[in-house]
Every structure is written in C-alpha cells, then in structure tokens.
Coordinates of C-alpha atoms in Angstrom, one line a residue:
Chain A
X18 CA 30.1 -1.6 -2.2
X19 CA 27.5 0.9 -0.5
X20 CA 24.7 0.2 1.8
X21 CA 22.0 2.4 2.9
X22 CA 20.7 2.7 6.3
X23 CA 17.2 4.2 5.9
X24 CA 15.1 4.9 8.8
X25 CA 11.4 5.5 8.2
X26 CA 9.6 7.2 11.3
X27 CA 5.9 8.3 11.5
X28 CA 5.4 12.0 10.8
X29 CA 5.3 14.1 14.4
X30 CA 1.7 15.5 13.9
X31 CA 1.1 11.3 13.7
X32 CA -0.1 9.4 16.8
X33 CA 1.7 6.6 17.6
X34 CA 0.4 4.2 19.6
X35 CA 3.5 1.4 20.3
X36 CA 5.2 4.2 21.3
X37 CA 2.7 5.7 23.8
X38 CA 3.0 2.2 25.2
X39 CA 6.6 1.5 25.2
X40 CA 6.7 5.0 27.2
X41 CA 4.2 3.8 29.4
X42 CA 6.0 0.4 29.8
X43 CA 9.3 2.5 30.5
X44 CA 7.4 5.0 33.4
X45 CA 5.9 1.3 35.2
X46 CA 9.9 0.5 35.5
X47 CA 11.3 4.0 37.2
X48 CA 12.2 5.7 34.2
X49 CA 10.1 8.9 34.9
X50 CA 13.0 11.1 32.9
X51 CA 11.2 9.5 29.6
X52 CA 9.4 12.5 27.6
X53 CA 8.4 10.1 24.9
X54 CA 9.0 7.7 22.8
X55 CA 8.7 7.0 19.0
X56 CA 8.9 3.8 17.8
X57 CA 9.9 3.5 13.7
X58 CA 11.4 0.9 11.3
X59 CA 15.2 0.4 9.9
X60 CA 16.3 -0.7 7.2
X61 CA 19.4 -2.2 5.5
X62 CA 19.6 -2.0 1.9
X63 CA 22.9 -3.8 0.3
X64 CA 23.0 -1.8 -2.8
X65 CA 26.1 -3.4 -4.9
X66 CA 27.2 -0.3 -6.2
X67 CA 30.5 1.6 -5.3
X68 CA 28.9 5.1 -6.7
X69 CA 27.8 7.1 -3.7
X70 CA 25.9 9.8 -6.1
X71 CA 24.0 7.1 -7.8
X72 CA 23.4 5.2 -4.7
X73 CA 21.7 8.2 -3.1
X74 CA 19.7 8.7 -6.2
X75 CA 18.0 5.7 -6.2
X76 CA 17.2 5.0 -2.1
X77 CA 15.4 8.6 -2.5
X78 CA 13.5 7.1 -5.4
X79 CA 12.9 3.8 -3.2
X80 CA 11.8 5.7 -0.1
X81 CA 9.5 7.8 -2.2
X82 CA 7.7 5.1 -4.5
X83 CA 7.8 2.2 -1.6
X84 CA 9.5 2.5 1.7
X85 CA 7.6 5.8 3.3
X86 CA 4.1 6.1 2.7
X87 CA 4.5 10.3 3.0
X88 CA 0.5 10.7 4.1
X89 CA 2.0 9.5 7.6
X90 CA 6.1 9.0 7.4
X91 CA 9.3 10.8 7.1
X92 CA 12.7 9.2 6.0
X93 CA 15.7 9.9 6.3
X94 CA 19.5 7.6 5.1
X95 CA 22.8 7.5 5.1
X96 CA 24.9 5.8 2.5
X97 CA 27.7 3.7 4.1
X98 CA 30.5 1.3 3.1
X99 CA 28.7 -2.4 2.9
Chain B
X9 CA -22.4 -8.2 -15.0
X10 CA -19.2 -9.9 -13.8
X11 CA -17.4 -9.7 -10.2
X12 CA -13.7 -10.2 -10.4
X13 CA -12.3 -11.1 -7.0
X14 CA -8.3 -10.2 -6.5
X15 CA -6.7 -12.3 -5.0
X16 CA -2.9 -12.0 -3.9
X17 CA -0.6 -13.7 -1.9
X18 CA -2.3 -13.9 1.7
X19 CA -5.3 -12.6 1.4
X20 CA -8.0 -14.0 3.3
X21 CA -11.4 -12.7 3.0
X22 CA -11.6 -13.8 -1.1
X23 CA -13.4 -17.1 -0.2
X24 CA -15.8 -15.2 1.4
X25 CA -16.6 -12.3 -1.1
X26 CA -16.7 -14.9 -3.7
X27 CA -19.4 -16.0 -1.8
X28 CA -21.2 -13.2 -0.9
X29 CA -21.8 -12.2 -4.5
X30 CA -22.6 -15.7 -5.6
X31 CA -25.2 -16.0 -2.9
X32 CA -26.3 -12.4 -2.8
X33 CA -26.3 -11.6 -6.5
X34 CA -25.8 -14.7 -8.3
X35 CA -24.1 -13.1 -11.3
X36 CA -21.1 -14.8 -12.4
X37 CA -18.0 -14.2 -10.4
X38 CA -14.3 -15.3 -10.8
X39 CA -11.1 -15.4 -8.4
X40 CA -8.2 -13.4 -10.4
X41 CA -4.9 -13.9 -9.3
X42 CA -2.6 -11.0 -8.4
X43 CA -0.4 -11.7 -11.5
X44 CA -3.4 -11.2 -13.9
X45 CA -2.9 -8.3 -16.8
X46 CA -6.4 -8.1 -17.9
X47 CA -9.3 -7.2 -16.3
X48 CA -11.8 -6.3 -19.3
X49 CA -13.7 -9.1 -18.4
X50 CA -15.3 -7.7 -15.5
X51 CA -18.1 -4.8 -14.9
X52 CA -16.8 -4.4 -10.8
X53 CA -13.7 -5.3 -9.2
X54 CA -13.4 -6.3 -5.4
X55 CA -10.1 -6.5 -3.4
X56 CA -10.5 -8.4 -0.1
X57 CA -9.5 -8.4 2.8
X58 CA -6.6 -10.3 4.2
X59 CA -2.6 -9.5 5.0
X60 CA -1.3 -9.1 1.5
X61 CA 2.3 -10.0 1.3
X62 CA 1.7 -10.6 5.0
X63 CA 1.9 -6.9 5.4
X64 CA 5.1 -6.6 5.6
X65 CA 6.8 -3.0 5.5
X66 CA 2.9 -1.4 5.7
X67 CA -0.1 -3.1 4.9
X68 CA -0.8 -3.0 1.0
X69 CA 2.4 -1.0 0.4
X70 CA 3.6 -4.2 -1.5
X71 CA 0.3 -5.6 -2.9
X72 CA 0.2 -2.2 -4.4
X73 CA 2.4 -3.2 -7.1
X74 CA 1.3 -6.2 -8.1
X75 CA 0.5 -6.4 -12.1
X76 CA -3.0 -7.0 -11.3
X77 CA -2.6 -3.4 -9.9
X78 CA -2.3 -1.5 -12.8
X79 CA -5.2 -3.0 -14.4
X80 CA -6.9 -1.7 -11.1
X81 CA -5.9 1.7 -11.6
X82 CA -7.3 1.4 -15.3
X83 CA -10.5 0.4 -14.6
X84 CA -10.9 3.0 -11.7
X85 CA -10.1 5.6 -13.9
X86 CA -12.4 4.4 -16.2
X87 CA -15.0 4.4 -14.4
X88 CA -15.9 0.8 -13.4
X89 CA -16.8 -0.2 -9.7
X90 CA -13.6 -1.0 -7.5
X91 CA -14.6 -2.0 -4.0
X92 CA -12.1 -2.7 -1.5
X93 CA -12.3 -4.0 2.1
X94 CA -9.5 -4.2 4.8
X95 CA -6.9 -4.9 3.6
X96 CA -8.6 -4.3 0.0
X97 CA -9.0 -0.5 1.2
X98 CA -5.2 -0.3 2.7
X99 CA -4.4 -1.2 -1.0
X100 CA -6.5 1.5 -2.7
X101 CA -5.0 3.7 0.2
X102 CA -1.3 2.9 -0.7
X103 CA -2.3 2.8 -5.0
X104 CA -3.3 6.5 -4.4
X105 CA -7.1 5.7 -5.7
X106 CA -8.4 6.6 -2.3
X107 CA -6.7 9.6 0.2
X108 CA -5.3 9.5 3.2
X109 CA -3.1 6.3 4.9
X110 CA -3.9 3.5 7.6
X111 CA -2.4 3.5 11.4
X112 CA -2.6 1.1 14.0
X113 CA -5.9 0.5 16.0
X114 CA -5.5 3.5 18.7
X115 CA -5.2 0.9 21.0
X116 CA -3.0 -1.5 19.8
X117 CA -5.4 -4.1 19.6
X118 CA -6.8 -6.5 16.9
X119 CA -10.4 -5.7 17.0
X120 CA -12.7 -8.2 15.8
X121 CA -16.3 -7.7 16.7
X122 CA -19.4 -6.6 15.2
X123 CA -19.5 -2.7 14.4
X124 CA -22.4 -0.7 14.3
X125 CA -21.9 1.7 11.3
X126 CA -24.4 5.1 9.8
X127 CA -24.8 5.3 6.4
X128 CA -23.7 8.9 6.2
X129 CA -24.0 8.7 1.8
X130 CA -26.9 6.4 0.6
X131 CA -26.2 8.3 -3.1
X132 CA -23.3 6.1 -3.9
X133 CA -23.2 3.4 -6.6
X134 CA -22.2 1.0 -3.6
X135 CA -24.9 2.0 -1.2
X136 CA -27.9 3.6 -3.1
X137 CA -30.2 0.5 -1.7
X138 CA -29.9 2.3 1.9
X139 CA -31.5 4.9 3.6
X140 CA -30.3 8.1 4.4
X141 CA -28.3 8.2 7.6
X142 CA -29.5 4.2 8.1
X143 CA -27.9 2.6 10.6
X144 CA -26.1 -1.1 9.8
X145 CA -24.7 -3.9 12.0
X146 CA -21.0 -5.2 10.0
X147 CA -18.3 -6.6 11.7
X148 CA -15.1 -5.7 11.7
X149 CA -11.5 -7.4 11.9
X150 CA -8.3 -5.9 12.0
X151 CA -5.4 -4.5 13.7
X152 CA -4.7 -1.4 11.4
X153 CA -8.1 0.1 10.7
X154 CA -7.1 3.5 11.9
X155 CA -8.0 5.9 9.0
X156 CA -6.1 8.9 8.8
X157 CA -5.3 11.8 6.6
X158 CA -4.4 15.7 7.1
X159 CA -6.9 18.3 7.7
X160 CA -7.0 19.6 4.2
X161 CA -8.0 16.2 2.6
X162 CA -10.4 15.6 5.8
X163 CA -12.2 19.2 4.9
X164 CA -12.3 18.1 1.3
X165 CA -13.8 14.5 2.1
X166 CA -16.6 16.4 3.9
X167 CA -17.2 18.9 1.1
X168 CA -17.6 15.9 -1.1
X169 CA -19.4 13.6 0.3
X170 CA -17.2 10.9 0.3
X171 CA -17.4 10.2 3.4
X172 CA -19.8 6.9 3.1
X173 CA -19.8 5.4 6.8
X174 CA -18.9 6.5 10.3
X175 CA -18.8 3.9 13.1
X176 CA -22.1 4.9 15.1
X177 CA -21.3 4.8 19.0
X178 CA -17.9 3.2 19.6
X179 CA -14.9 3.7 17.1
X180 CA -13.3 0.7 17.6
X181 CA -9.8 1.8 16.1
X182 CA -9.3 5.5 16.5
X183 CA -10.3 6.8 13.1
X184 CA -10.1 10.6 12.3
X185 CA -13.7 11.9 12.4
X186 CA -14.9 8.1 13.1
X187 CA -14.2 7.0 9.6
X188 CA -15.2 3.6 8.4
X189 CA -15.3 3.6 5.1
X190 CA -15.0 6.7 2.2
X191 CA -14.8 6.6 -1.6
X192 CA -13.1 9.0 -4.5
X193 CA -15.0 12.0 -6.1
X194 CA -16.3 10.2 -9.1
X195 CA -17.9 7.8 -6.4
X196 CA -16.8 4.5 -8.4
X197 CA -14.1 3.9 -6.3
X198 CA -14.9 2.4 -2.3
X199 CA -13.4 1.6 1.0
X200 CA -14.5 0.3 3.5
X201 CA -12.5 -1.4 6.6
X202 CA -15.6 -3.5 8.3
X203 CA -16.6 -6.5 6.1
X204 CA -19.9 -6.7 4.5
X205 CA -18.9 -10.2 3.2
X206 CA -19.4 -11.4 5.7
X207 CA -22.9 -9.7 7.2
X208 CA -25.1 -11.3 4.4
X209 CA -27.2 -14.2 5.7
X210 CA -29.2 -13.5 9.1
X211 CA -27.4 -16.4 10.9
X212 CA -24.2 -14.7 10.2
X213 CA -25.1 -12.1 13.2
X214 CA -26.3 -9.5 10.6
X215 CA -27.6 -9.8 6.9
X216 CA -26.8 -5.7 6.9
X217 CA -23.8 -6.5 4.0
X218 CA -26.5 -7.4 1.9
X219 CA -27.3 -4.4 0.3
X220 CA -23.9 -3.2 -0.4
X221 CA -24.2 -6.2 -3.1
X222 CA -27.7 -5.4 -4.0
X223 CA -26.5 -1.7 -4.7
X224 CA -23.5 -2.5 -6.7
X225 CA -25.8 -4.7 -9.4
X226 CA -28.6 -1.8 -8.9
X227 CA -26.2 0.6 -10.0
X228 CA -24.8 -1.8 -13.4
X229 CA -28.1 -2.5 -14.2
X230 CA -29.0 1.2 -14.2
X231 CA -25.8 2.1 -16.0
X232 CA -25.8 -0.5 -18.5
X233 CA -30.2 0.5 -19.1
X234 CA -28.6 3.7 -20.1
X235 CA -26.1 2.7 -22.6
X236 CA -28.4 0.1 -24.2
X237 CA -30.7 3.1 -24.7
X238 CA -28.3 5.4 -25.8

C-alpha cells in the first residue's frame, strides 16, 4: 500500500511568525549559527492503494483543493511504501 | 427580510449574532446548521465567528466544504448579502468569495481587546449608515487575524474600493496595509475580522456594531422598494 508524506510550508515571500520565534528561542540558547527558521506542517496520508501513478494523482488534487491554501503555502510529497 | 445564521461545528460567535439582529433589527432570524442544502429562505446570510472544525489544518479550510457552503457560494453569486466575521471571513477567504488568505497575529498572540477601526467605504450595502472615513470602536478576538494577499490583489483592492475598514492607530495583528475588513467587487459579499455583534448596546463598551445591522436592512429595504416598483 502507498502513503504519502506531504509537507505544506508557508510561501518564502510569507512572514512567519512561530518561526521568527523559534529562531529567537534558538539564539537565547547559544545557537548563533541559526540563519532562520521555518516552521510548517506534515502530513501522513495512508492512501490504500498499491498504484504509485494514481497515488500521485490524487495527493496533487488533495493539496490543491484542501491541504495548501496557495495565496500563502507551497507543498511538496513523496509517495512511499505504507 | 430574513437573517440566516450558519452555524457549524465550533463556532462560537452565532448566539451572539443571533442576537444582534434580533435586538438590532428585529426581523426574523434563524440558526442554520452547517448541513443545511437550502438557503432560499433568507434575504442575508451571516457566518460567525468561532473555530470551525476547531481549525484544524487552517482556519475555515474545512468549514469551507461543508454543504451549507455551496448554498453560500449560490447566494453570493446571486447577489444576496453574505457577511462574515472571524472566523466567518477565514471561511469566505478559504471558499474563494473574498481574496487573499489569513496568517497568524504578527505577534503570536491572541488579541482580544477593543479595536478602534476607520470606515475607509461608507458606500457599501453593509456600511451605507456611516460616514465617510468615520471612525468606530469594535472589538476584536482572535489569534489569526492577519490579512494577507500579494501585491497585485492588494493594488486591485485599492482600485476598487473594497477595502471597507483599516484598524485606525494600532493594528493589533499585522495586517497588510492595516486591513480589517474588505468585501468583493459586487460589494454583496463582506469580511470583517473585529466583531460588530458584539458592539451593539452601549454597556457592551461600544454600540458602534450597530449600524453595520442598520445598513444591511437599509440596503434590503431599498433593494426590495426597487423591485416592488419595478
């Protein structure tokens, strides 16, 4: 069966604030070498289908119509053996 | 004319807009639940505010399609009066009725104070008992009231006029170009995130809300004038 690992991030030119913080968090504990941080969501989609093609098919059409909202995110997925 | 109020699955705000209309307007008004297929009933539609689905994913990305939803869609494209508010405008954001997308308050905190807002269009079917450039006191409540959208759709907002309030002073979430509340071209389509529901009796803190009410029943009194006498 596949799974897909989708990862939904906010779009660079996007502003995001828990990540300002988390970097800010990171810089109060030493970690200077941090240049930023983004923070975004992951997702595990059991699919219960073997057929990679028509796996990929639909998770574009799920991150399209639901998952990213493309006014402020990007996706991107991998299909893997679930 | 008839006030629908949507209510889905966490929302919050609906006893509260319910009353707002029936104390403001006192026109009949009904709660309609998020399953609902039929909204002919009704002459304006309001979404309140809440956590819809408890926000989970993004705020109104789920509520978005609910089967209420498409009835939404249909009304709004038919020219009726759809008013959303928090989390009511995050679901006309996400339903594509109304540009642009909501981030987290710039500073990560849930803001929930009173918001001093201009009037920046009186000439909208929701604010028409205004003045021009007026100055209201509505309180705000939210964690995700950070209005954004790209530069073109922010030039075209201005063009239009669809910009309808600015926070006046502070801008308690980080809004692009201190947005508080726009609508679509036609006009019959608003949102706003600070909550005129509840700014409509003076011991409230502010009775400013008032006239978004007044304005909406202004405007269907006008309209429906117009078709009687056509």
């Amino acid at each position: 069966m596949c799974k897909a690992i989708v990862y939904v991030t906010l779009r660079e030119s996007v502003l995001d604030p828990q990540g300002q913080a988390v970097q800010g968090a990171l810089h109060s504990l030493g970690f200077d070498e941090v240049k930023g941080v983004r923070i975004g969501k992951y997702l595990e989609v059991n699919l219960g289908t073997a057929d990679k093609v028509q796996a990929e098919e639909r998770v574009r059409e799920m991150c399209e119509k639901l998952l990213a909202n493309p006014v402020i995110e990007d996706y991107r997925y991998e299909i893997v053996e679930g | 004319m008839r006030a629908a109020v949507v209510v889905f699955p966490g929302s919050n705000a609906d006893v509260d807009m319910f009353q707002a209309v029936e104390d403001v307007l006192q026109v009949p008004v009904s709660y309609v639940w998020h399953g609902e297929t039929d909204l002919s009933a009704y002459d304006v539609i309001l979404l309140p505010g809440g956590f819809s689905y408890g926000d989970y994913l993004r705020s109104g990305a789920v509520a978005r399609f609910s089967p209420v939803m498409e009835e939404v869609i249909k009304a709004a494209k038919a020219g009726k009066l759809v008013m959303g508010v928090c989390n009511g405008f995050q679901i006309l954001l996400e339903a594509g009725l109304l540009p642009g997308a909501m981030l987290r308050n710039r500073s990560l905190k849930f803001r929930c104070t009173m918001s001093r807002l201009r009037v920046e269009n009186h000439q909208t079917p929701f604010t028409c008992e205004y003045g021009n450039q007026e100055v209201i006191e509505i309180p705000i409540a939210h964690g995700e009231g950070n209005y954004f959208c790209d530069e073109a759709t922010l030039t075209k907002l201005r063009e239009n006029n669809q910009i309808v309030f600015r926070y006046e002073g502070e801008n308690p979430n980080g809004s692009i170009d201190d947005i508080a509340g726009i609508c679509n071209e036609q006009g019959n389509v608003l949102g706003m995130m600070p909550h005129p529901e509840r700014a409509v009796h003076d011991w409230m803190g502010s009775a400013d809300g008032q006239r978004i009410f007044r304005s909406i029943l202004t405007t269907w009194r006008e309209r429906h004038r117009a078709a009687t006498h056509a």
